[in-house]
Amino acid sequence: MAVTEFQERVYALLCQIPKGKVSSYACLSKALSSSPRAVGGALRRNPFAPEVPCHRIINASGSIGGFKGEPQDAPSGINQIEKLRLLKSEGVLFDEKGNLVDKGRWWDDFKID
């Protein structure tokens, strides 16, 4: 699968997010001078997951957000369960409404080359 230059930039920033931390579409897009939708599009096409940790991106509101192109409120919920499992394995927890429990898990210290 061919990866665009923009996707490469998104994936490079994703790899900066430490295990046990999360960031948002908005933070990534600000660092890239782009839009959250463009970032979401790159994440949806991430061929390197979970090594390139797109599961560490949540909504700026602190809600879990989408995963693998499936919106947060998709009927099946299968992808949300996987995203929650991956994050929980890193110590990142969400409440019963799907909101981040520990705001200290936020990370936005992206370094641009």
CSV table of C-alpha atoms in Angstrom, one decimal:
chain,number,residue,atom,x,y,z
A,1,MET,CA,0.0,0.0,0.0
A,2,ALA,CA,1.4,3.4,-1.0
A,3,VAL,CA,1.7,5.9,1.8
A,4,THR,CA,1.5,9.6,1.0
A,5,GLU,CA,3.9,12.2,2.3
A,6,PHE,CA,1.2,13.6,4.5
A,7,GLN,CA,0.5,10.2,6.0
A,8,GLU,CA,4.2,9.7,6.6
A,9,ARG,CA,4.2,13.0,8.6
A,10,VAL,CA,1.1,12.0,10.6
A,11,TYR,CA,2.6,8.5,11.4
A,12,ALA,CA,5.9,10.0,12.4
A,13,LEU,CA,4.1,12.2,14.9
A,14,LEU,CA,2.0,9.3,16.2
A,15,CYS,CA,5.2,7.5,17.0
A,16,GLN,CA,6.1,10.4,19.4
A,17,ILE,CA,3.2,9.8,21.7
A,18,PRO,CA,4.5,7.8,24.6
A,19,LYS,CA,2.8,4.6,25.7
A,20,GLY,CA,0.2,5.4,28.3
A,21,LYS,CA,-0.6,8.8,26.9
A,22,VAL,CA,-3.2,10.1,24.4
A,23,SER,CA,-3.5,13.0,22.1
A,24,SER,CA,-6.2,14.4,19.8
A,25,TYR,CA,-7.0,14.8,16.2
A,26,ALA,CA,-6.9,18.6,16.9
A,27,CYS,CA,-3.4,18.5,18.5
A,28,LEU,CA,-2.0,16.5,15.6
A,29,SER,CA,-3.6,18.7,13.0
A,30,LYS,CA,-2.3,21.9,14.7
A,31,ALA,CA,1.2,20.4,14.8
A,32,LEU,CA,0.9,19.7,11.0
A,33,SER,CA,-0.8,22.9,10.1
A,34,SER,CA,-3.6,20.7,8.7
A,35,SER,CA,-7.2,19.8,9.6
A,36,PRO,CA,-8.6,17.2,12.1
A,37,ARG,CA,-10.4,15.6,9.2
A,38,ALA,CA,-7.2,15.2,7.2
A,39,VAL,CA,-5.5,13.6,10.2
A,40,GLY,CA,-8.5,11.3,10.7
A,41,GLY,CA,-8.3,10.2,7.0
A,42,ALA,CA,-4.6,9.3,7.5
A,43,LEU,CA,-5.3,7.4,10.7
A,44,ARG,CA,-8.1,5.5,9.0
A,45,ARG,CA,-5.6,4.3,6.4
A,46,ASN,CA,-2.8,3.5,8.8
A,47,PRO,CA,-1.2,0.2,7.5
A,48,PHE,CA,1.2,0.0,10.4
A,49,ALA,CA,-1.1,-0.2,13.4
A,50,PRO,CA,-0.7,-0.9,16.2
A,51,GLU,CA,3.1,-0.3,15.9
A,52,VAL,CA,2.2,3.2,14.7
A,53,PRO,CA,-0.3,3.9,17.5
A,54,CYS,CA,-3.4,5.5,16.0
A,55,HIS,CA,-5.3,4.1,19.0
A,56,ARG,CA,-3.7,6.8,21.1
A,57,ILE,CA,-5.7,9.5,19.3
A,58,ILE,CA,-9.0,10.5,20.9
A,59,ASN,CA,-11.4,13.4,20.6
A,60,ALA,CA,-10.3,16.8,22.0
A,61,SER,CA,-13.4,16.5,24.3
A,62,GLY,CA,-11.8,13.5,26.0
A,63,SER,CA,-14.2,11.0,24.4
A,64,ILE,CA,-12.8,7.8,22.9
A,65,GLY,CA,-13.4,8.8,19.3
A,66,GLY,CA,-13.5,6.6,16.2
A,67,PHE,CA,-11.2,3.7,15.3
A,68,LYS,CA,-10.3,2.0,12.0
A,69,GLY,CA,-12.7,4.2,10.1
A,70,GLU,CA,-15.6,3.4,12.4
A,71,PRO,CA,-17.3,6.3,14.2
A,72,GLN,CA,-17.5,6.2,18.0
A,73,ASP,CA,-21.2,5.4,17.9
A,74,ALA,CA,-21.1,2.7,15.3
A,75,PRO,CA,-23.7,-0.1,16.0
A,76,SER,CA,-21.3,-3.0,16.1
A,77,GLY,CA,-18.8,-1.3,18.5
A,78,ILE,CA,-16.2,-4.0,17.7
A,79,ASN,CA,-13.5,-1.5,16.8
A,80,GLN,CA,-14.3,0.6,19.9
A,81,ILE,CA,-13.8,-2.4,22.1
A,82,GLU,CA,-10.4,-3.1,20.5
A,83,LYS,CA,-9.4,0.6,21.0
A,84,LEU,CA,-10.4,0.6,24.6
A,85,ARG,CA,-8.6,-2.7,25.1
A,86,LEU,CA,-5.4,-1.4,23.6
A,87,LEU,CA,-5.5,1.8,25.7
A,88,LYS,CA,-6.4,0.0,28.9
A,89,SER,CA,-3.3,-2.3,28.3
A,90,GLU,CA,-1.3,1.0,28.4
A,91,GLY,CA,-3.0,2.2,31.6
A,92,VAL,CA,-5.4,4.7,29.8
A,93,LEU,CA,-8.9,4.3,31.2
A,94,PHE,CA,-12.3,5.6,30.1
A,95,ASP,CA,-15.5,5.8,32.2
A,96,GLU,CA,-18.8,4.1,31.3
A,97,LYS,CA,-19.7,7.0,29.0
A,98,GLY,CA,-16.5,6.6,27.0
A,99,ASN,CA,-14.6,9.7,28.5
A,100,LEU,CA,-11.0,9.8,29.5
A,101,VAL,CA,-10.7,9.3,33.3
A,102,ASP,CA,-7.2,10.8,33.9
A,103,LYS,CA,-6.7,14.1,32.2
A,104,GLY,CA,-3.0,13.7,33.1
A,105,ARG,CA,-2.8,11.2,30.2
A,106,TRP,CA,-3.0,14.1,27.6
A,107,TRP,CA,0.2,14.6,25.6
A,108,ASP,CA,0.8,17.2,22.9
A,109,ASP,CA,4.6,17.8,22.9
A,110,PHE,CA,5.1,17.1,19.2
A,111,LYS,CA,8.5,17.8,17.6
A,112,ILE,CA,8.4,18.8,14.0
A,113,ASP,CA,11.5,18.2,11.9
